[in-house]
């Protein structure tokens, strides 16, 4: 098994003040002490809440997007020499208990990245529109991939040192979810999936993505994948 | 409208070439420049084969010019697309630089490093 001290739990957060403290605390009660919150230029008290809950906080002075925040977290984990990173969302949608599932999958030793998929065992209560949005995103992502992935947009992932060291993602926004998969494949990382659950609370829905952002994300992704062949 | 044979064959050939480019790209066999330029070229060829007279007549009428002005117009369109492309590219570069700077500042300020230094 992989010891908890080898794992950095990395949580990108943007204006998640009302929720971040709870999420960090929940992760701690699961036995993980290395918690890194990447505060992505939040205008609320995200930073303070995260610090008070016992996380290390890295702060972007200005907002750069979920992808930029995630990559900053990976950079930090690289600097600190963590063998594993688990990333999860700051809005309380993910269940920290599911980290065990990812860890078990990673412990098989075959994967460099394990993606927590909401769709292996259809997680209850996902709004119809989100399901449709994710289908389209999967189609688009899988078109660029050798493998076929059931939840290309999941923000719940585990990476081993090889992935942490090799990945240099360039997309600032939500396109990084797909980018990590496509680029990961291209640089020879093997990617597996494990089933997770997800909650769509009123809080998380109020911040969810919309069609406009979806289209922007798709355009950025296609642009990146097409005009920057490598890395 | 009577279709000449070439009006059917040429678009099919164009489609095959575009498909070929796309699948080559997917297997990382072709560079992107190749794919975009190639696809645009074949698309233009197909469209012109389908409506050879239509475009020249429409455009001439639109601008109230009878003479063969097509070349100029398409040149201008080409220029606009080129600058659009350049602009998008420049913005992306700026965004990337800004993100790298933001990241650098964030990582330099994080406490563990300060203690070390
Ligand atoms: N929206 C947004 N989220 C960011 C940003 N930077 C970091 N994040 C974090 O990225 C995570 C995912 O954001 P969400 O907006 O919930 O996106 P999602 O969960 O993929 O989409 P939904 O299914 O609509 O909830 C959260 O932990 C955010 O705090 C940013 O600039 N914008
Ligand atoms: Mg969410």
CSV table of C-alpha atoms and ligand atoms in Angstrom, one decimal:
chain,number,residue,atom,x,y,z
A,1,UNK,CA,0.0,0.0,0.0
A,2,UNK,CA,1.0,3.6,-0.5
A,3,UNK,CA,1.6,5.4,2.9
A,4,UNK,CA,-0.4,8.6,3.4
A,5,UNK,CA,2.8,10.6,4.0
A,6,UNK,CA,3.8,10.0,0.4
A,7,UNK,CA,0.7,11.6,-0.9
A,8,UNK,CA,0.1,15.3,-1.4
A,9,UNK,CA,-3.6,16.1,-1.6
A,10,UNK,CA,-3.9,19.1,-3.9
A,11,UNK,CA,-7.0,21.2,-4.1
A,12,UNK,CA,-7.3,24.1,-6.6
A,13,UNK,CA,-9.7,26.6,-5.3
A,14,UNK,CA,-11.3,29.8,-6.7
A,15,UNK,CA,-13.7,31.7,-4.4
A,16,UNK,CA,-14.5,28.6,-2.4
A,17,UNK,CA,-14.5,30.3,1.0
A,18,UNK,CA,-17.8,28.8,2.2
A,19,UNK,CA,-16.6,25.3,1.5
A,20,UNK,CA,-12.9,25.0,1.4
A,21,UNK,CA,-12.4,24.7,5.2
A,22,UNK,CA,-14.8,21.8,5.3
A,23,UNK,CA,-13.2,20.0,2.4
A,24,UNK,CA,-9.7,20.4,4.0
A,25,UNK,CA,-10.9,19.1,7.3
A,26,UNK,CA,-12.6,16.2,5.7
A,27,UNK,CA,-9.4,15.2,3.9
A,28,UNK,CA,-7.5,15.5,7.2
A,29,UNK,CA,-9.9,13.2,9.0
A,30,UNK,CA,-9.3,10.6,6.3
A,31,UNK,CA,-5.7,10.6,7.6
A,32,UNK,CA,-3.9,12.8,5.1
A,33,UNK,CA,-1.7,15.6,6.4
A,34,UNK,CA,-0.1,17.0,3.3
A,35,UNK,CA,-2.8,19.2,2.0
A,36,UNK,CA,-2.0,21.8,-0.5
A,37,UNK,CA,-4.6,24.4,-1.5
A,38,UNK,CA,-3.8,26.4,-4.6
A,39,UNK,CA,-5.8,29.6,-4.1
A,40,UNK,CA,-6.3,30.9,-7.6
A,41,UNK,CA,-6.6,34.6,-6.9
A,42,UNK,CA,-9.8,34.3,-5.0
A,43,UNK,CA,-11.5,37.5,-4.0
A,44,UNK,CA,-13.1,35.9,-0.9
A,45,UNK,CA,-11.5,34.4,2.2
A,46,UNK,CA,-10.5,31.1,0.6
A,47,UNK,CA,-6.9,31.5,1.6
A,48,UNK,CA,-7.6,32.2,5.3
A,49,UNK,CA,-10.2,29.4,5.5
A,50,UNK,CA,-7.8,26.9,4.0
A,51,UNK,CA,-4.9,28.0,6.3
A,52,UNK,CA,-7.1,27.8,9.4
A,53,UNK,CA,-8.2,24.3,8.4
A,54,UNK,CA,-4.5,23.3,8.4
A,55,UNK,CA,-3.6,23.3,4.7
A,56,UNK,CA,-0.5,24.7,3.1
A,57,UNK,CA,-1.7,27.4,0.7
A,58,UNK,CA,-0.1,28.5,-2.5
A,59,UNK,CA,-1.6,31.7,-3.8
A,60,UNK,CA,-1.9,33.0,-7.3
A,61,UNK,CA,-1.8,36.8,-7.0
A,62,UNK,CA,-4.4,36.9,-9.8
A,63,UNK,CA,-7.0,34.4,-11.1
A,64,UNK,CA,-5.6,32.2,-13.9
A,65,UNK,CA,-8.1,29.4,-14.1
A,66,UNK,CA,-8.4,25.8,-12.9
A,67,UNK,CA,-5.8,24.4,-15.3
A,68,UNK,CA,-3.2,27.0,-14.3
A,69,UNK,CA,-3.9,26.3,-10.6
A,70,UNK,CA,-3.6,22.6,-11.1
A,71,UNK,CA,-0.3,22.9,-12.8
A,72,UNK,CA,1.0,25.2,-10.1
A,73,UNK,CA,0.1,22.5,-7.6
A,74,UNK,CA,2.0,19.9,-9.6
A,75,UNK,CA,5.0,22.2,-9.8
A,76,UNK,CA,4.9,22.5,-6.0
A,77,UNK,CA,4.6,18.8,-5.5
A,78,UNK,CA,7.6,18.4,-7.9
A,79,UNK,CA,9.7,20.8,-5.9
A,80,UNK,CA,8.8,19.1,-2.6
A,81,UNK,CA,9.5,15.7,-4.1
A,82,UNK,CA,6.1,14.1,-3.3
A,83,UNK,CA,5.8,10.6,-4.9
A,84,UNK,CA,2.1,11.0,-5.4
A,85,UNK,CA,-0.5,13.8,-5.8
A,86,UNK,CA,-4.2,13.4,-5.5
A,87,UNK,CA,-6.2,16.3,-6.8
A,88,UNK,CA,-9.8,17.0,-5.9
A,89,UNK,CA,-12.3,19.8,-6.3
A,90,UNK,CA,-12.7,22.5,-3.6
A,91,UNK,CA,-16.4,22.8,-4.0
A,92,UNK,CA,-17.2,19.7,-1.9
A,93,UNK,CA,-18.5,17.6,-4.9
A,94,UNK,CA,-15.9,14.9,-4.3
A,95,UNK,CA,-15.8,12.5,-1.5
A,96,UNK,CA,-12.4,12.2,0.1
A,97,UNK,CA,-13.2,8.6,1.1
A,98,UNK,CA,-12.9,7.8,-2.6
A,99,UNK,CA,-9.2,8.6,-2.5
A,100,UNK,CA,-8.8,5.0,-1.2
A,101,UNK,CA,-10.2,3.7,-4.5
A,102,UNK,CA,-7.8,5.7,-6.5
A,103,UNK,CA,-4.9,4.7,-4.2
A,104,UNK,CA,-5.8,1.0,-4.6
A,105,UNK,CA,-5.9,1.4,-8.4
A,106,UNK,CA,-2.5,3.2,-8.3
A,107,UNK,CA,-1.1,0.5,-6.1
A,108,UNK,CA,-1.6,-2.0,-8.9
A,109,UNK,CA,1.5,-0.4,-10.3
A,110,UNK,CA,0.3,-0.2,-13.9
A,111,UNK,CA,-0.8,3.4,-14.0
A,112,UNK,CA,0.9,6.8,-13.9
A,113,UNK,CA,-2.4,8.6,-13.7
A,114,UNK,CA,-5.7,7.3,-12.2
A,115,UNK,CA,-8.8,9.3,-13.1
A,116,UNK,CA,-11.7,9.2,-10.7
A,117,UNK,CA,-14.7,8.5,-13.0
A,118,UNK,CA,-18.3,9.5,-12.1
A,119,UNK,CA,-19.6,7.3,-14.9
A,120,UNK,CA,-18.2,3.9,-14.3
A,121,UNK,CA,-20.9,3.3,-11.8
A,122,UNK,CA,-23.3,6.1,-12.8
A,123,UNK,CA,-23.1,8.4,-9.8
A,124,UNK,CA,-26.6,9.4,-8.6
A,125,UNK,CA,-28.0,12.9,-9.0
A,126,UNK,CA,-25.9,14.2,-11.9
A,127,UNK,CA,-28.0,16.7,-13.7
A,128,UNK,CA,-29.0,15.7,-17.3
A,129,UNK,CA,-27.3,18.7,-18.8
A,130,UNK,CA,-24.0,17.8,-17.1
A,131,UNK,CA,-24.2,14.3,-18.4
A,132,UNK,CA,-24.8,15.6,-21.9
A,133,UNK,CA,-21.9,18.1,-21.6
A,134,UNK,CA,-19.6,15.3,-20.4
A,135,UNK,CA,-20.6,13.0,-23.2
A,136,UNK,CA,-19.6,15.6,-25.8
A,137,UNK,CA,-16.4,16.3,-23.9
A,138,UNK,CA,-15.5,12.6,-23.8
A,139,UNK,CA,-16.2,12.3,-27.6
A,140,UNK,CA,-13.9,15.2,-28.3
A,141,UNK,CA,-11.2,14.1,-25.9
A,142,UNK,CA,-11.2,10.4,-27.0
A,143,UNK,CA,-10.9,11.4,-30.6
A,144,UNK,CA,-7.4,12.6,-29.8
A,145,UNK,CA,-6.6,9.5,-27.7
A,146,UNK,CA,-5.7,5.9,-28.2
A,147,UNK,CA,-7.6,4.9,-25.1
A,148,UNK,CA,-11.2,5.6,-24.4
A,149,UNK,CA,-12.1,7.4,-21.2
A,150,UNK,CA,-15.4,7.5,-19.4
A,151,UNK,CA,-14.9,10.8,-17.5
A,152,UNK,CA,-12.4,13.1,-19.2
A,153,UNK,CA,-13.6,16.1,-17.3
A,154,UNK,CA,-13.1,14.7,-13.8
A,155,UNK,CA,-11.1,16.9,-11.4
A,156,UNK,CA,-10.5,13.9,-9.1
A,157,UNK,CA,-7.2,12.4,-10.1
A,158,UNK,CA,-4.1,10.6,-8.7
A,159,UNK,CA,-0.7,11.1,-10.3
A,160,UNK,CA,2.6,9.2,-9.5
A,161,UNK,CA,6.0,10.8,-9.6
A,162,UNK,CA,6.5,10.1,-13.3
A,163,UNK,CA,3.4,12.0,-14.2
A,164,UNK,CA,4.1,14.8,-11.7
A,165,UNK,CA,7.5,15.3,-13.3
A,166,UNK,CA,6.7,14.9,-16.9
A,167,UNK,CA,3.5,16.8,-17.2
A,168,UNK,CA,3.7,20.5,-18.2
A,169,UNK,CA,0.2,21.5,-19.1
A,170,UNK,CA,-0.4,24.8,-21.0
A,171,UNK,CA,-4.2,25.3,-20.8
A,172,UNK,CA,-5.2,27.8,-18.1
A,173,UNK,CA,-8.9,26.9,-18.1
A,174,UNK,CA,-10.9,23.7,-17.7
A,175,UNK,CA,-9.4,22.3,-20.9
A,176,UNK,CA,-6.6,21.0,-18.8
A,177,UNK,CA,-8.6,17.9,-17.8
A,178,UNK,CA,-8.6,16.7,-21.4
A,179,UNK,CA,-5.2,18.1,-22.1
A,180,UNK,CA,-3.7,16.0,-19.3
A,181,UNK,CA,-5.1,12.8,-20.8
A,182,UNK,CA,-4.1,13.6,-24.4
A,183,UNK,CA,-0.7,14.9,-23.6
A,184,UNK,CA,-0.2,12.2,-21.0
A,185,UNK,CA,-0.7,9.6,-23.6
A,186,UNK,CA,1.6,11.3,-26.1
A,187,UNK,CA,4.5,11.4,-23.6
A,188,UNK,CA,4.0,7.8,-22.7
A,189,UNK,CA,2.1,7.9,-19.4
A,190,UNK,CA,-0.5,5.1,-18.9
A,191,UNK,CA,-3.8,6.2,-17.6
A,192,UNK,CA,-6.4,4.2,-15.7
A,193,UNK,CA,-9.8,4.9,-14.2
A,194,UNK,CA,-11.5,4.2,-10.9
A,195,UNK,CA,-15.1,4.6,-9.9
A,196,UNK,CA,-15.9,7.6,-7.7
A,197,UNK,CA,-19.1,9.2,-6.5
A,198,UNK,CA,-19.9,12.9,-6.8
A,199,UNK,CA,-22.5,15.1,-5.2
A,200,UNK,CA,-24.2,18.0,-7.0
A,201,UNK,CA,-25.1,20.3,-4.1
A,202,UNK,CA,-26.9,23.6,-4.5
A,203,UNK,CA,-23.6,25.2,-3.6
A,204,UNK,CA,-21.6,23.5,-6.3
A,205,UNK,CA,-24.4,24.0,-8.9
A,206,UNK,CA,-24.4,27.7,-8.4
A,207,UNK,CA,-20.8,27.8,-9.5
A,208,UNK,CA,-21.0,25.1,-12.3
A,209,UNK,CA,-19.9,25.7,-15.8
A,210,UNK,CA,-22.3,26.8,-18.5
A,211,UNK,CA,-22.5,26.4,-22.3
A,212,UNK,CA,-20.5,29.4,-23.1
A,213,UNK,CA,-17.6,28.2,-20.9
A,214,UNK,CA,-18.0,24.8,-22.4
A,215,UNK,CA,-17.5,26.1,-25.9
A,216,UNK,CA,-14.6,28.3,-24.9
A,217,UNK,CA,-13.0,25.3,-23.3
A,218,UNK,CA,-13.4,23.2,-26.4
A,219,UNK,CA,-12.0,25.9,-28.6
A,220,UNK,CA,-9.0,26.3,-26.4
A,221,UNK,CA,-8.4,22.6,-26.2
A,222,UNK,CA,-8.6,22.1,-29.9
A,223,UNK,CA,-6.3,25.0,-30.5
A,224,UNK,CA,-3.8,23.7,-28.0
A,225,UNK,CA,-3.8,20.2,-29.3
A,226,UNK,CA,-3.6,21.2,-32.9
A,227,UNK,CA,-1.0,24.0,-32.8
A,228,UNK,CA,1.3,22.8,-30.2
A,229,UNK,CA,2.1,19.3,-31.2
A,230,UNK,CA,4.3,18.4,-28.2
A,231,UNK,CA,4.3,19.2,-24.5
B,1,UNK,CA,-28.5,22.9,-62.5
B,2,UNK,CA,-26.6,20.4,-64.6
B,3,UNK,CA,-23.7,18.8,-62.8
B,4,UNK,CA,-20.6,18.2,-64.8
B,5,UNK,CA,-18.7,15.0,-63.8
B,6,UNK,CA,-15.8,17.1,-62.3
B,7,UNK,CA,-18.3,18.7,-60.0
B,8,UNK,CA,-18.9,15.4,-58.3
B,9,UNK,CA,-15.4,13.9,-58.6
B,10,UNK,CA,-13.5,16.9,-57.3
B,11,UNK,CA,-15.4,17.3,-54.0
B,12,UNK,CA,-15.1,13.6,-53.3
B,13,UNK,CA,-11.4,13.7,-53.9
B,14,UNK,CA,-11.2,16.8,-51.6
B,15,UNK,CA,-13.1,15.0,-48.9
B,16,UNK,CA,-10.8,12.0,-49.1
B,17,UNK,CA,-7.7,14.2,-48.8
B,18,UNK,CA,-9.2,16.0,-45.8
B,19,UNK,CA,-10.0,12.8,-44.1
B,20,UNK,CA,-6.6,11.5,-44.8
B,21,UNK,CA,-5.0,14.6,-43.3
B,22,UNK,CA,-7.2,14.4,-40.2
B,23,UNK,CA,-6.4,10.7,-39.6
B,24,UNK,CA,-2.7,11.4,-40.2
B,25,UNK,CA,-2.8,14.2,-37.7
B,26,UNK,CA,-4.6,11.9,-35.2
B,27,UNK,CA,-1.7,9.5,-35.4
B,28,UNK,CA,0.7,12.4,-35.1
B,29,UNK,CA,2.0,11.8,-38.6
B,30,UNK,CA,1.3,15.3,-39.9
B,31,UNK,CA,2.0,18.7,-38.5
B,32,UNK,CA,-0.9,21.0,-37.7
B,33,UNK,CA,0.1,23.6,-40.2
B,34,UNK,CA,0.0,20.9,-42.8
B,35,UNK,CA,-3.5,19.9,-41.8
B,36,UNK,CA,-5.0,23.4,-41.6
B,37,UNK,CA,-3.5,24.7,-44.8
B,38,UNK,CA,-4.3,21.5,-46.6
B,39,UNK,CA,-7.8,21.2,-45.4
B,40,UNK,CA,-8.6,24.9,-46.2
B,41,UNK,CA,-7.1,24.4,-49.7
B,42,UNK,CA,-9.1,21.2,-50.4
B,43,UNK,CA,-12.3,22.8,-49.0
B,44,UNK,CA,-11.9,25.8,-51.2
B,45,UNK,CA,-11.2,23.5,-54.2
B,46,UNK,CA,-14.4,21.5,-53.5
B,47,UNK,CA,-16.6,24.6,-53.0
B,48,UNK,CA,-15.4,26.2,-56.2
B,49,UNK,CA,-15.9,23.0,-58.1
B,50,UNK,CA,-19.4,22.9,-56.9
B,51,UNK,CA,-20.4,26.5,-57.7
B,52,UNK,CA,-17.9,27.8,-60.2
B,53,UNK,CA,-20.0,30.7,-61.4
B,54,UNK,CA,-22.0,31.4,-58.3
B,55,UNK,CA,-19.2,33.0,-56.2
B,56,UNK,CA,-17.7,35.3,-58.8
B,57,UNK,CA,-21.2,36.6,-59.8
B,58,UNK,CA,-22.4,37.1,-56.2
B,59,UNK,CA,-19.3,38.9,-55.1
B,60,UNK,CA,-19.1,41.1,-58.2
B,61,UNK,CA,-22.8,42.0,-57.7
B,62,UNK,CA,-22.3,42.6,-53.9
B,63,UNK,CA,-19.7,45.2,-54.6
B,64,UNK,CA,-21.3,46.5,-57.7
B,65,UNK,CA,-18.3,45.7,-59.8
B,66,UNK,CA,-18.5,43.7,-62.9
B,67,UNK,CA,-14.8,43.2,-63.6
B,68,UNK,CA,-12.8,40.3,-62.3
B,69,UNK,CA,-12.3,41.5,-58.8
B,70,UNK,CA,-12.5,38.1,-57.1
B,71,UNK,CA,-8.8,37.9,-56.8
B,72,UNK,CA,-8.5,41.1,-54.8
B,73,UNK,CA,-11.4,40.2,-52.5
B,74,UNK,CA,-10.0,36.8,-51.7
B,75,UNK,CA,-6.6,38.3,-51.1
B,76,UNK,CA,-8.2,40.7,-48.6
B,77,UNK,CA,-10.1,37.9,-46.9
B,78,UNK,CA,-6.9,35.9,-46.8
B,79,UNK,CA,-5.2,38.8,-45.1
B,80,UNK,CA,-7.9,39.2,-42.5
B,81,UNK,CA,-7.8,35.5,-41.6
B,82,UNK,CA,-4.0,35.7,-41.4
B,83,UNK,CA,-4.1,38.6,-39.0
B,84,UNK,CA,-6.9,36.9,-37.0
B,85,UNK,CA,-4.7,33.9,-36.7
B,86,UNK,CA,-1.7,36.0,-35.7
B,87,UNK,CA,-3.7,37.9,-33.1
B,88,UNK,CA,-5.1,34.7,-31.5
B,89,UNK,CA,-1.6,33.3,-31.4
B,90,UNK,CA,-0.2,36.4,-29.7
B,91,UNK,CA,-2.9,36.5,-27.1
B,92,UNK,CA,-2.3,32.9,-26.2
B,93,UNK,CA,1.4,33.6,-25.9
B,94,UNK,CA,0.7,36.5,-23.6
B,95,UNK,CA,-1.7,34.5,-21.5
B,96,UNK,CA,0.9,31.8,-21.1
B,97,UNK,CA,3.5,34.3,-20.1
B,98,UNK,CA,1.2,35.8,-17.5
B,99,UNK,CA,0.4,32.4,-16.1
B,100,UNK,CA,4.0,31.5,-15.8
B,101,UNK,CA,4.7,34.7,-14.0
B,102,UNK,CA,1.8,34.2,-11.7
B,103,UNK,CA,3.0,30.7,-10.9
B,104,UNK,CA,6.6,31.9,-10.3
B,105,UNK,CA,5.4,34.5,-7.8
B,106,UNK,CA,3.1,32.0,-6.1
B,107,UNK,CA,5.8,29.4,-5.7
B,108,UNK,CA,8.4,31.9,-4.5
B,109,UNK,CA,6.1,33.2,-1.8
B,110,UNK,CA,5.0,29.8,-0.4
B,111,UNK,CA,6.3,29.5,3.2
B,112,UNK,CA,8.4,26.4,3.0
B,113,UNK,CA,10.7,27.9,0.5
B,114,UNK,CA,11.1,31.1,2.5
B,115,UNK,CA,12.2,29.2,5.6
B,116,UNK,CA,14.8,27.3,3.5
B,117,UNK,CA,16.2,30.5,2.1
C,1,LIG,N1,-14.6,28.0,-11.9
C,1,LIG,C1,-13.3,28.1,-11.6
C,1,LIG,N2,-12.8,27.1,-10.8
C,1,LIG,C2,-11.5,27.2,-10.5
C,1,LIG,C3,-10.7,28.2,-11.0
C,1,LIG,N3,-9.4,28.0,-10.5
C,1,LIG,C4,-9.5,26.9,-9.7
C,1,LIG,N4,-10.8,26.3,-9.7
C,1,LIG,C5,-11.3,25.1,-9.0
C,1,LIG,O1,-11.5,24.0,-9.9
C,1,LIG,C6,-12.5,23.1,-9.3
C,1,LIG,C7,-13.6,22.8,-10.3
C,1,LIG,O2,-14.4,23.9,-10.6
C,1,LIG,P1,-16.0,23.8,-10.9
C,1,LIG,O3,-16.4,25.1,-11.4
C,1,LIG,O4,-16.8,23.1,-9.8
C,1,LIG,O5,-16.0,22.8,-12.2
C,1,LIG,P2,-16.5,21.3,-12.3
C,1,LIG,O6,-16.7,20.7,-11.0
C,1,LIG,O7,-15.6,20.7,-13.3
C,1,LIG,O8,-17.9,21.5,-13.1
C,1,LIG,P3,-19.4,21.2,-12.5
C,1,LIG,O9,-19.7,19.8,-12.9
C,1,LIG,O10,-20.2,22.2,-13.2
C,1,LIG,O11,-19.3,21.4,-11.0
C,1,LIG,C8,-13.0,23.8,-8.1
C,1,LIG,O12,-12.3,23.2,-7.0
C,1,LIG,C9,-12.6,25.2,-8.3
C,1,LIG,O13,-12.4,25.9,-7.0
C,1,LIG,C10,-11.2,29.2,-11.8
C,1,LIG,O14,-10.5,30.1,-12.3
C,1,LIG,N5,-12.5,29.1,-12.1
C,2,LIG,MG1,-17.8,21.5,-9.5
